[in-house]
Short mmCIF file of C-alpha atoms in Angstrom, two decimals:
data_model
loop_
_atom_site.label_atom_id
_atom_site.label_comp_id
_atom_site.label_asym_id
_atom_site.label_seq_id
_atom_site.Cartn_x
_atom_site.Cartn_y
_atom_site.Cartn_z
CA UNK B 1 181.26 14.08 -0.75
CA UNK B 2 180.25 16.71 -3.33
CA UNK B 3 178.14 19.55 -2.10
CA UNK B 4 174.56 19.29 -3.20
CA UNK B 5 173.13 22.19 -5.09
CA UNK B 6 169.68 22.88 -3.87
CA UNK B 7 169.09 25.94 -6.06
CA UNK B 8 169.80 24.20 -9.26
CA UNK B 9 166.15 22.87 -9.51
CA UNK B 10 164.86 26.39 -9.33
CA UNK B 11 167.41 28.11 -11.49
CA UNK B 12 164.61 28.88 -14.29
CA UNK B 13 162.30 30.15 -11.40
CA UNK B 14 165.00 32.56 -10.48
CA UNK B 15 165.88 33.64 -13.86
CA UNK B 16 162.29 34.44 -14.71
CA UNK B 17 161.86 36.52 -11.48
CA UNK B 18 165.05 38.17 -12.62
CA UNK B 19 163.87 39.08 -16.07
CA UNK B 20 161.16 41.05 -14.48
CA UNK B 21 163.01 42.96 -12.07
CA UNK B 22 162.42 40.87 -8.88
CA UNK B 23 165.90 39.22 -8.28
CA UNK B 24 168.88 41.70 -7.87
CA UNK B 25 172.22 40.63 -7.49
CA UNK B 26 173.87 40.06 -3.97
CA UNK B 27 172.11 40.25 -0.92
CA UNK B 28 168.74 41.48 -2.37
CA UNK B 29 169.33 45.20 -1.80
CA UNK B 30 168.19 47.33 -4.77
CA UNK B 31 171.09 49.65 -5.31
CA UNK B 32 171.25 52.69 -7.52
CA UNK B 33 172.03 50.84 -10.93
CA UNK B 34 170.53 49.94 -14.29
CA UNK B 35 168.98 47.03 -12.85
CA UNK B 36 166.85 48.95 -10.19
CA UNK B 37 165.74 51.45 -12.82
CA UNK B 38 164.73 48.52 -15.00
CA UNK B 39 162.86 47.02 -12.10
CA UNK B 40 160.92 50.23 -11.08
CA UNK B 41 159.87 50.73 -14.59
CA UNK B 42 158.78 47.22 -15.28
CA UNK B 43 156.86 46.67 -12.10
CA UNK B 44 155.34 50.11 -11.70
CA UNK B 45 154.46 50.61 -15.51
CA UNK B 46 153.73 46.97 -16.71
CA UNK B 47 152.43 45.36 -13.41
CA UNK B 48 151.13 48.11 -11.11
CA UNK B 49 150.12 50.27 -13.92
CA UNK B 50 148.19 47.69 -15.85
CA UNK B 51 146.47 46.90 -12.78
CA UNK B 52 145.59 50.56 -11.89
CA UNK B 53 144.08 51.18 -15.06
CA UNK B 54 141.72 48.11 -15.03
CA UNK B 55 140.72 49.07 -11.09
CA UNK B 56 139.50 52.55 -12.51
CA UNK B 57 137.42 51.30 -15.17
CA UNK B 58 135.43 49.76 -12.14
CA UNK B 59 133.98 53.04 -11.15
CA UNK B 60 132.68 53.60 -14.68
CA UNK B 61 130.90 50.33 -14.97
CA UNK B 62 129.75 49.61 -11.55
CA UNK B 63 126.10 50.16 -12.62
CA UNK B 64 126.39 47.37 -15.43
CA UNK B 65 126.47 43.89 -13.73
CA UNK B 66 127.87 41.99 -16.93
CA UNK B 67 130.40 44.67 -17.55
CA UNK B 68 131.37 44.84 -13.89
CA UNK B 69 131.78 41.15 -13.76
CA UNK B 70 133.92 41.23 -16.86
CA UNK B 71 136.08 43.56 -15.35
CA UNK B 72 136.57 42.28 -11.88
CA UNK B 73 137.06 38.68 -12.56
CA UNK B 74 140.81 39.21 -13.68
CA UNK B 75 141.22 42.56 -11.85
CA UNK B 76 141.10 40.84 -8.42
CA UNK B 77 143.87 38.60 -9.23
CA UNK B 78 145.93 41.54 -10.74
CA UNK B 79 145.34 43.57 -7.55
CA UNK B 80 146.71 40.67 -5.52
CA UNK B 81 149.82 40.28 -7.89
CA UNK B 82 150.63 44.17 -6.76
CA UNK B 83 150.47 42.88 -3.32
CA UNK B 84 152.65 39.80 -3.99
CA UNK B 85 155.07 42.23 -5.34
CA UNK B 86 155.03 44.46 -2.55
CA UNK B 87 155.42 41.74 0.04
CA UNK B 88 158.08 40.22 -2.08
CA UNK B 89 160.26 43.34 -2.34
CA UNK B 90 159.93 43.87 1.42
CA UNK B 91 161.18 40.61 2.02
CA UNK B 92 163.90 40.02 -0.78
CA UNK B 93 166.74 40.29 1.90
CA UNK B 94 165.04 37.41 3.82
CA UNK B 95 164.35 35.39 0.53
CA UNK B 96 168.18 35.66 -0.52
CA UNK B 97 169.03 34.64 2.90
CA UNK B 98 166.85 31.51 2.99
CA UNK B 99 168.16 30.34 -0.27
CA UNK B 100 171.84 30.98 0.75
CA UNK B 101 171.18 29.04 4.07
CA UNK B 102 170.47 25.95 1.96
CA UNK B 103 174.14 25.97 0.93
CA UNK B 104 175.38 25.91 4.78
CA UNK B 105 176.55 22.30 5.95
CA UNK B 106 173.59 21.75 8.37
CA UNK B 107 171.35 21.62 5.46
CA UNK B 108 173.42 19.43 3.34
CA UNK B 109 172.53 15.70 2.86
CA UNK B 110 175.21 13.66 4.26
CA UNK B 111 175.28 10.68 1.88
CA UNK B 112 173.81 9.24 -1.34
CA UNK B 113 171.01 7.74 0.24
CA UNK B 114 169.67 10.90 1.48
CA UNK B 115 170.03 12.37 -2.00
CA UNK B 116 167.91 9.74 -3.26
CA UNK B 117 165.35 10.68 -0.69
CA UNK B 118 165.04 14.20 -1.80
CA UNK B 119 165.33 13.90 -5.51
CA UNK B 120 161.41 13.04 -5.96
CA UNK B 121 160.61 16.38 -4.05
CA UNK B 122 162.71 18.28 -6.61
CA UNK B 123 161.34 16.46 -9.56
CA UNK B 124 157.78 16.89 -8.17
CA UNK B 125 158.20 20.52 -7.94
CA UNK B 126 159.77 20.80 -11.42
CA UNK B 127 156.94 18.93 -12.92
CA UNK B 128 154.35 21.01 -11.08
CA UNK B 129 156.05 24.18 -12.33
CA UNK B 130 156.10 23.39 -16.06
CA UNK B 131 152.53 22.11 -15.38
CA UNK B 132 151.40 25.50 -14.18
CA UNK B 133 153.28 27.11 -17.03
CA UNK B 134 150.81 25.41 -19.64
CA UNK B 135 147.64 26.93 -18.77
CA UNK B 136 149.26 30.23 -17.80
CA UNK B 137 150.99 30.64 -21.07
CA UNK B 138 147.92 29.56 -22.94
CA UNK B 139 145.70 32.32 -20.99
CA UNK B 140 148.20 34.94 -21.86
CA UNK B 141 148.46 34.09 -25.47
CA UNK B 142 144.67 33.97 -25.82
CA UNK B 143 144.05 37.11 -23.58
CA UNK B 144 146.51 38.95 -26.14
CA UNK B 145 145.10 37.54 -29.30
CA UNK B 146 141.21 37.08 -28.75
CA UNK B 147 140.40 40.68 -30.22
CA UNK B 148 142.20 39.48 -33.43
CA UNK B 149 140.64 36.15 -33.43
CA UNK B 150 137.06 37.04 -32.98
CA UNK B 151 137.56 40.23 -35.40
CA UNK B 152 136.64 42.62 -32.52
CA UNK B 153 139.95 44.42 -33.11
CA UNK B 154 138.15 46.00 -36.27
CA UNK B 155 135.77 47.52 -33.53
CA UNK B 156 139.02 48.74 -31.48
CA UNK B 157 138.31 46.27 -28.63
CA UNK B 158 141.50 45.82 -26.29
CA UNK B 159 142.27 42.60 -24.56
CA UNK B 160 141.15 44.05 -21.33
CA UNK B 161 138.48 46.35 -20.28
CA UNK B 162 140.36 49.60 -18.72
CA UNK B 163 140.10 53.30 -18.34
CA UNK B 164 142.82 55.57 -20.06
CA UNK B 165 142.89 59.28 -19.84
CA UNK B 166 142.78 59.40 -23.90
CA UNK B 167 140.49 58.09 -26.59
CA UNK B 168 141.63 54.39 -27.24
CA UNK B 169 139.36 53.97 -30.32
CA UNK B 170 141.72 56.01 -32.73
CA UNK B 171 144.98 55.07 -34.07
CA UNK B 172 147.82 55.02 -33.19
CA UNK B 173 146.63 55.13 -29.43
CA UNK B 174 144.56 51.98 -29.95
CA UNK B 175 147.74 50.09 -31.18
CA UNK B 176 149.85 51.67 -28.39
CA UNK B 177 147.35 50.69 -25.77
CA UNK B 178 146.98 47.22 -27.13
CA UNK B 179 150.81 46.61 -26.99
CA UNK B 180 150.90 47.98 -23.35
CA UNK B 181 148.07 45.73 -22.32
CA UNK B 182 149.77 42.66 -23.95
CA UNK B 183 153.11 43.62 -22.21
CA UNK B 184 151.31 44.17 -19.20
CA UNK B 185 149.52 40.78 -19.05
CA UNK B 186 152.82 39.04 -19.57
CA UNK B 187 154.79 40.85 -17.03
CA UNK B 188 151.86 40.10 -14.78
CA UNK B 189 151.60 36.41 -15.53
CA UNK B 190 155.34 36.01 -14.96
CA UNK B 191 155.39 37.67 -11.64
CA UNK B 192 152.29 35.74 -10.55
CA UNK B 193 153.50 32.34 -11.65
CA UNK B 194 157.02 32.61 -10.43
CA UNK B 195 156.15 34.10 -6.91
CA UNK B 196 153.62 31.28 -6.47
CA UNK B 197 156.35 28.58 -7.68
CA UNK B 198 158.88 30.22 -5.29
CA UNK B 199 156.57 29.79 -2.32
CA UNK B 200 156.09 26.12 -3.23
CA UNK B 201 159.95 25.59 -3.63
CA UNK B 202 160.17 26.89 -0.05
CA UNK B 203 157.79 24.43 1.20
CA UNK B 204 159.31 21.93 -0.87
CA UNK B 205 162.83 22.71 0.76
CA UNK B 206 161.20 22.34 4.10
CA UNK B 207 159.81 18.77 3.32
CA UNK B 208 163.07 17.55 1.63
CA UNK B 209 164.88 18.61 5.05
CA UNK B 210 162.36 16.85 6.92
CA UNK B 211 163.28 13.50 5.16
CA UNK B 212 167.08 14.22 5.64
CA UNK B 213 166.17 14.45 9.60
CA UNK B 214 164.14 11.37 9.61
CA UNK B 215 167.09 9.32 7.87
CA UNK B 216 169.43 10.64 10.52
CA UNK B 217 167.09 9.66 13.33
CA UNK B 218 166.51 6.33 11.84
CA UNK B 219 170.16 5.50 11.74
CA UNK B 220 170.89 6.75 15.33
CA UNK B 221 170.26 3.25 16.92
CA UNK B 222 173.43 1.09 17.05
CA UNK B 223 175.69 3.61 15.52
CA UNK B 224 178.93 4.98 16.88
CA UNK B 225 179.27 8.22 18.33
CA UNK B 226 175.41 8.64 19.11
CA UNK B 227 175.71 11.56 21.42
CA UNK B 228 177.47 13.60 18.34
CA UNK B 229 174.71 12.47 16.10
CA UNK B 230 171.96 13.46 18.19
CA UNK B 231 173.53 16.91 18.72
CA UNK B 232 173.91 17.13 14.85
CA UNK B 233 170.16 16.14 14.50
CA UNK B 234 169.06 18.67 17.27
CA UNK B 235 171.15 21.60 15.33
CA UNK B 236 169.53 20.52 12.11
CA UNK B 237 165.98 20.49 13.67
CA UNK B 238 166.63 23.80 14.99
CA UNK B 239 167.95 25.12 11.58
CA UNK B 240 164.59 23.69 10.08
CA UNK B 241 162.41 25.71 12.42
CA UNK B 242 164.48 28.97 11.64
CA UNK B 243 164.17 28.23 7.92
CA UNK B 244 160.39 27.52 8.23
CA UNK B 245 159.71 30.54 10.31
CA UNK B 246 161.36 32.68 7.46
CA UNK B 247 159.19 31.13 5.06
CA UNK B 248 156.05 31.60 6.92
CA UNK B 249 156.97 35.28 7.60
CA UNK B 250 157.37 35.78 3.71
CA UNK B 251 154.27 33.93 2.26
CA UNK B 252 151.63 33.84 5.42
CA UNK B 253 149.67 36.79 4.05
CA UNK B 254 150.20 35.98 0.52
CA UNK B 255 148.68 32.43 0.89
CA UNK B 256 145.44 33.86 2.71
CA UNK B 257 145.25 36.39 -0.03
CA UNK B 258 145.52 34.00 -2.84
CA UNK B 259 143.00 31.60 -1.31
CA UNK B 260 140.30 34.73 -0.80
CA UNK B 261 141.14 35.97 -4.38
CA UNK B 262 140.83 32.63 -6.00
CA UNK B 263 137.34 32.03 -4.72
CA UNK B 264 136.23 35.38 -6.02
CA UNK B 265 137.97 35.24 -9.41
CA UNK B 266 136.77 31.45 -10.19
CA UNK B 267 133.07 32.38 -9.21
CA UNK B 268 133.40 35.33 -11.38
CA UNK B 269 135.07 33.53 -14.51
CA UNK B 270 132.35 30.80 -14.37
CA UNK B 271 129.72 33.51 -14.31
CA UNK B 272 131.70 34.99 -17.35
CA UNK B 273 131.78 31.40 -19.13
CA UNK B 274 127.93 31.42 -19.12
CA UNK B 275 127.42 34.90 -20.79
CA UNK B 276 130.12 34.69 -23.69
CA UNK B 277 129.34 32.64 -26.87
CA UNK B 278 130.16 29.03 -26.30
CA UNK B 279 133.39 27.87 -27.87
CA UNK B 280 134.60 31.38 -29.05
CA UNK B 281 138.04 32.46 -28.68
CA UNK B 282 136.83 34.43 -25.42
CA UNK B 283 135.44 31.41 -24.21
CA UNK B 284 138.66 29.34 -24.56
CA UNK B 285 140.42 32.38 -22.94
CA UNK B 286 138.21 32.32 -19.81
CA UNK B 287 138.75 28.63 -19.73
CA UNK B 288 142.27 28.47 -19.45
CA UNK B 289 142.29 31.58 -17.13
CA UNK B 290 139.78 29.31 -14.83
CA UNK B 291 142.29 26.31 -15.23
CA UNK B 292 145.05 28.38 -13.79
CA UNK B 293 143.17 29.22 -10.49
CA UNK B 294 142.84 25.56 -9.04
CA UNK B 295 146.39 25.07 -10.50
CA UNK B 296 147.70 27.93 -8.20
CA UNK B 297 146.01 26.63 -5.25
CA UNK B 298 147.04 22.98 -6.04
CA UNK B 299 150.81 24.21 -5.63
CA UNK B 300 149.98 25.56 -2.06
CA UNK B 301 147.83 22.54 -0.97
CA UNK B 302 150.11 19.79 -2.20
CA UNK B 303 153.58 21.12 -1.12
CA UNK B 304 151.76 22.45 2.37
CA UNK B 305 150.46 18.87 2.87
CA UNK B 306 153.89 17.42 1.98
CA UNK B 307 155.37 19.44 4.88
CA UNK B 308 152.60 18.41 7.24
CA UNK B 309 153.05 14.77 6.49
CA UNK B 310 157.03 14.87 6.76
CA UNK B 311 156.61 16.77 10.19
CA UNK B 312 154.48 13.98 11.42
CA UNK B 313 156.86 11.35 10.38
CA UNK B 314 159.53 13.20 12.59
CA UNK B 315 157.25 13.14 15.52
CA UNK B 316 156.65 9.44 15.22
CA UNK B 317 160.17 8.63 14.86
CA UNK B 318 160.93 10.72 18.00
CA UNK B 319 158.53 8.71 19.82
CA UNK B 320 160.40 5.65 19.23
CA UNK B 321 163.26 6.82 21.32
#
């Protein structure tokens, strides 16, 4: 039987991570080469730097509630993205190993029926990934364009409230800063979307492996060489536990941080929607940003629940023996 390619479904996700410097070749080590230099520049200049200047702005507007809210509602999410990047780079070798482990024989489906069992998982992940892309793309475009759409570009308004060590209300510093913020939010959105998608993909892999193990267990009764098949099931289960432990090591802290940050960002975004002009370009920008927040949580909750249900199926089948 032809080897099943687990990584085919997440190829776009991998390419997007690679585009922002988060998927080096090989085992995950950042060697001294052109890609590593690009990764350092893209992450530190356009992700961490973009976040830093917005955080600094908080110290200048903290006495103004409306201005403070307008700064914090997105800064909180961007700070979490920087944390995600740090955690991601720290565990990049582990992530590479987890994905490579999927190509080993112990994780491979053994027949066409098992492939049909796991295909719905892959299709569901692809559907949610592209569904997440829609509000994320809309939010990025609107964040970048709303000063132009509402004509505040004439007042030298930037897409994001931020502090810079120079006067941004003169040309060409204004245009340069505007372009920097657009690139910054684009890189930040790519990192945020695709790290979340990677986490949900890992959960999806675990759920799919549970389905394969359930199928193996159901076919034990009355089969030949039952002792050998039991040994294979035990080894598959042990490999699954090791894989799941590696996944938890990577995203436990990220998931906790995402839930805390999402609650804060969602509340502040709702507040901002009440103070901006209804149905203005800024209103729609905030609306699509608010739509991204529950979608992020949906990724974690849906695929996490799928894992929980599949594990319960394994337990119920074991009880039958």
